[in-house]
Amino acid sequence: FPCRSSGSEFIFVILVESILISSDLSKAERYNQVLSQLKIIVGAETNSTAILSIVTGALHEVFNNLWAGFYIVDGDSLVLGPYQGPLACLRIAYGKGVCGLAWESKSTQIVDDVNQFPGHIVCNSESKSEIVVPVLGKNGRVIAVFDLDSDKFASYDEVDAKGLSQITTWLGEKL
């Protein structure tokens, strides 16, 4: 929609109410469709908060997770970033919990039962399983982690890991 700004310039605003993904698609196909649509929606946007917010909302909407969001590297801890779902931990120390381990190891962590994970940080008692994928910046350092929680056990698998890895790789190049 064109909107007139000060003067005679027009600013175009893209109105997006929902990610359009068919539930008939396989999980892998849904991840591919989400990424394709995110690239269009985000376009030339450069603000990291806006980009991470759109990604979080899209993945939460399409996959109906209990919690979806980012923790962003801030010194020696991860600080809560854009998310969807119940309240969450504000900070997580390097190497602590599933998110801290994903940061430390620079690798995706899939936890089928968070109650069996040594050192699990309980941010929400409804969480039963979790996947955390690091976002690597252009310099190869972790700049954030993307965290999905489910209220069901064993909700995440290698298909999720691959789909989320493709999204976080794009984010690392974009941010």
mmCIF file of C-alpha atoms in Angstrom, residues 9-150:
data_model
loop_
_atom_site.group_PDB
_atom_site.id
_atom_site.type_symbol
_atom_site.label_atom_id
_atom_site.label_comp_id
_atom_site.label_asym_id
_atom_site.label_seq_id
_atom_site.Cartn_x
_atom_site.Cartn_y
_atom_site.Cartn_z
ATOM 1 C CA GLU A 9 7.744 10.857 -1.670
ATOM 2 C CA PHE A 10 5.779 7.637 -1.409
ATOM 3 C CA ILE A 11 6.685 4.824 0.934
ATOM 4 C CA PHE A 12 5.360 1.387 0.110
ATOM 5 C CA VAL A 13 4.228 -0.757 3.004
ATOM 6 C CA ILE A 14 3.806 -4.489 2.552
ATOM 7 C CA LEU A 15 0.838 -5.793 4.517
ATOM 8 C CA VAL A 16 1.372 -9.386 5.538
ATOM 9 C CA GLU A 17 -1.197 -10.942 7.814
ATOM 10 C CA SER A 18 -0.094 -14.536 7.660
ATOM 11 C CA ILE A 19 2.423 -16.943 6.193
ATOM 12 C CA LEU A 20 0.595 -19.037 3.614
ATOM 13 C CA ILE A 21 1.753 -22.639 3.897
ATOM 14 C CA SER A 22 -0.427 -25.628 3.048
ATOM 15 C CA SER A 23 -0.761 -28.131 5.874
ATOM 16 C CA ASP A 24 -0.781 -30.862 3.186
ATOM 17 C CA LEU A 25 2.953 -30.372 2.603
ATOM 18 C CA SER A 26 5.596 -32.466 4.306
ATOM 19 C CA LYS A 27 7.507 -30.840 7.152
ATOM 20 C CA ALA A 28 10.576 -30.410 4.922
ATOM 21 C CA GLU A 29 8.464 -28.740 2.224
ATOM 22 C CA ARG A 30 6.899 -26.426 4.826
ATOM 23 C CA TYR A 31 10.373 -25.317 5.955
ATOM 24 C CA ASN A 32 11.333 -24.609 2.335
ATOM 25 C CA GLN A 33 8.143 -22.612 1.796
ATOM 26 C CA VAL A 34 8.653 -20.636 5.022
ATOM 27 C CA LEU A 35 12.186 -19.702 3.996
ATOM 28 C CA SER A 36 11.047 -18.645 0.520
ATOM 29 C CA GLN A 37 8.302 -16.467 1.948
ATOM 30 C CA LEU A 38 10.559 -15.004 4.636
ATOM 31 C CA LYS A 39 13.040 -13.887 1.990
ATOM 32 C CA ILE A 40 10.247 -12.037 0.179
ATOM 33 C CA ILE A 41 8.709 -10.521 3.317
ATOM 34 C CA VAL A 42 12.046 -9.401 4.777
ATOM 35 C CA GLY A 43 13.330 -8.130 1.432
ATOM 36 C CA ALA A 44 15.864 -5.352 1.926
ATOM 37 C CA GLU A 45 15.075 -4.833 5.628
ATOM 38 C CA THR A 46 18.256 -4.464 7.698
ATOM 39 C CA ASN A 47 16.939 -4.013 11.242
ATOM 40 C CA SER A 48 17.814 -7.186 13.139
ATOM 41 C CA THR A 49 14.936 -6.875 15.635
ATOM 42 C CA ALA A 50 12.403 -6.610 12.822
ATOM 43 C CA ILE A 51 13.908 -9.543 10.926
ATOM 44 C CA LEU A 52 14.146 -11.823 13.971
ATOM 45 C CA SER A 53 10.591 -10.898 14.964
ATOM 46 C CA ILE A 54 9.193 -11.877 11.555
ATOM 47 C CA VAL A 55 11.124 -15.157 11.552
ATOM 48 C CA THR A 56 9.905 -16.011 15.043
ATOM 49 C CA GLY A 57 6.293 -15.200 14.239
ATOM 50 C CA ALA A 58 6.349 -17.169 11.002
ATOM 51 C CA LEU A 59 7.854 -20.317 12.508
ATOM 52 C CA HIS A 60 5.599 -20.153 15.556
ATOM 53 C CA GLU A 61 2.539 -19.781 13.331
ATOM 54 C CA VAL A 62 3.404 -22.490 10.814
ATOM 55 C CA PHE A 63 4.646 -25.146 13.247
ATOM 56 C CA ASN A 64 2.483 -24.287 16.282
ATOM 57 C CA ASN A 65 5.231 -24.565 18.885
ATOM 58 C CA LEU A 66 4.789 -23.864 22.593
ATOM 59 C CA TRP A 67 7.616 -21.335 22.355
ATOM 60 C CA ALA A 68 9.733 -19.980 19.516
ATOM 61 C CA GLY A 69 12.376 -17.331 19.797
ATOM 62 C CA PHE A 70 15.889 -16.025 19.746
ATOM 63 C CA TYR A 71 18.519 -15.578 22.393
ATOM 64 C CA ILE A 72 21.153 -13.086 21.278
ATOM 65 C CA VAL A 73 24.815 -13.172 22.304
ATOM 66 C CA ASP A 74 25.526 -10.352 24.756
ATOM 67 C CA GLY A 75 28.996 -10.631 26.267
ATOM 68 C CA ASP A 76 29.229 -13.889 28.206
ATOM 69 C CA SER A 77 25.519 -14.670 28.098
ATOM 70 C CA LEU A 78 22.553 -15.022 25.803
ATOM 71 C CA VAL A 79 19.866 -12.373 26.265
ATOM 72 C CA LEU A 80 16.241 -12.917 25.337
ATOM 73 C CA GLY A 81 15.328 -11.545 21.921
ATOM 74 C CA PRO A 82 12.138 -11.613 19.858
ATOM 75 C CA TYR A 83 9.913 -14.542 20.763
ATOM 76 C CA GLN A 84 6.376 -15.943 20.688
ATOM 77 C CA GLY A 85 4.877 -17.901 23.569
ATOM 78 C CA PRO A 86 4.861 -17.818 27.355
ATOM 79 C CA LEU A 87 7.342 -15.789 29.398
ATOM 80 C CA ALA A 88 10.941 -16.958 29.144
ATOM 81 C CA CYS A 89 14.301 -16.731 30.871
ATOM 82 C CA LEU A 90 15.926 -13.341 30.374
ATOM 83 C CA ARG A 91 19.566 -14.489 30.282
ATOM 84 C CA ILE A 92 21.371 -17.790 29.826
ATOM 85 C CA ALA A 93 25.068 -18.221 30.586
ATOM 86 C CA TYR A 94 27.570 -19.541 28.041
ATOM 87 C CA GLY A 95 27.515 -23.340 27.998
ATOM 88 C CA LYS A 96 24.484 -23.608 30.297
ATOM 89 C CA GLY A 97 21.266 -25.376 29.361
ATOM 90 C CA VAL A 98 20.349 -26.408 25.846
ATOM 91 C CA CYS A 99 20.735 -22.878 24.444
ATOM 92 C CA GLY A 100 24.123 -22.326 26.079
ATOM 93 C CA LEU A 101 25.355 -25.702 24.809
ATOM 94 C CA ALA A 102 24.253 -24.872 21.245
ATOM 95 C CA TRP A 103 26.216 -21.607 21.543
ATOM 96 C CA GLU A 104 29.287 -23.278 23.002
ATOM 97 C CA SER A 105 29.339 -26.190 20.536
ATOM 98 C CA LYS A 106 28.160 -24.172 17.515
ATOM 99 C CA SER A 107 25.883 -27.093 16.762
ATOM 100 C CA THR A 108 22.185 -27.889 16.739
ATOM 101 C CA GLN A 109 20.854 -29.514 19.875
ATOM 102 C CA ILE A 110 17.778 -31.763 19.765
ATOM 103 C CA VAL A 111 16.396 -32.810 23.141
ATOM 104 C CA ASP A 112 13.527 -35.324 23.125
ATOM 105 C CA ASP A 113 12.872 -34.995 26.869
ATOM 106 C CA VAL A 114 14.119 -31.836 28.549
ATOM 107 C CA ASN A 115 13.703 -33.493 31.979
ATOM 108 C CA GLN A 116 16.474 -35.927 31.020
ATOM 109 C CA PHE A 117 18.879 -33.202 29.852
ATOM 110 C CA PRO A 118 21.576 -32.574 32.484
ATOM 111 C CA GLY A 119 21.541 -28.916 33.469
ATOM 112 C CA HIS A 120 18.308 -28.096 31.653
ATOM 113 C CA ILE A 121 17.105 -24.599 32.524
ATOM 114 C CA VAL A 122 13.377 -24.649 33.192
ATOM 115 C CA CYS A 123 11.946 -21.471 31.699
ATOM 116 C CA ASN A 124 8.478 -22.985 31.330
ATOM 117 C CA SER A 125 7.275 -26.158 33.026
ATOM 118 C CA GLU A 126 5.085 -27.053 30.011
ATOM 119 C CA SER A 127 8.153 -27.560 27.801
ATOM 120 C CA LYS A 128 8.798 -31.247 27.090
ATOM 121 C CA SER A 129 11.170 -31.196 24.101
ATOM 122 C CA GLU A 130 13.389 -28.632 22.459
ATOM 123 C CA ILE A 131 15.578 -27.857 19.478
ATOM 124 C CA VAL A 132 18.163 -25.065 19.478
ATOM 125 C CA VAL A 133 20.039 -23.965 16.357
ATOM 126 C CA PRO A 134 22.948 -21.498 16.425
ATOM 127 C CA VAL A 135 22.980 -18.499 14.102
ATOM 128 C CA LEU A 136 26.515 -17.950 12.832
ATOM 129 C CA GLY A 137 27.502 -14.476 11.708
ATOM 130 C CA LYS A 138 29.666 -13.728 8.688
ATOM 131 C CA ASN A 139 32.766 -14.100 10.862
ATOM 132 C CA GLY A 140 31.759 -17.653 11.870
ATOM 133 C CA ARG A 141 30.933 -16.670 15.456
ATOM 134 C CA VAL A 142 27.592 -17.427 17.059
ATOM 135 C CA ILE A 143 25.535 -14.228 17.135
ATOM 136 C CA ALA A 144 22.304 -15.807 18.411
ATOM 137 C CA VAL A 145 20.528 -19.108 18.897
ATOM 138 C CA PHE A 146 17.038 -19.983 17.719
ATOM 139 C CA ASP A 147 15.058 -22.013 20.230
ATOM 140 C CA LEU A 148 11.846 -23.991 19.705
ATOM 141 C CA ASP A 149 10.034 -25.685 22.585
ATOM 142 C CA SER A 150 7.140 -28.132 22.405
#
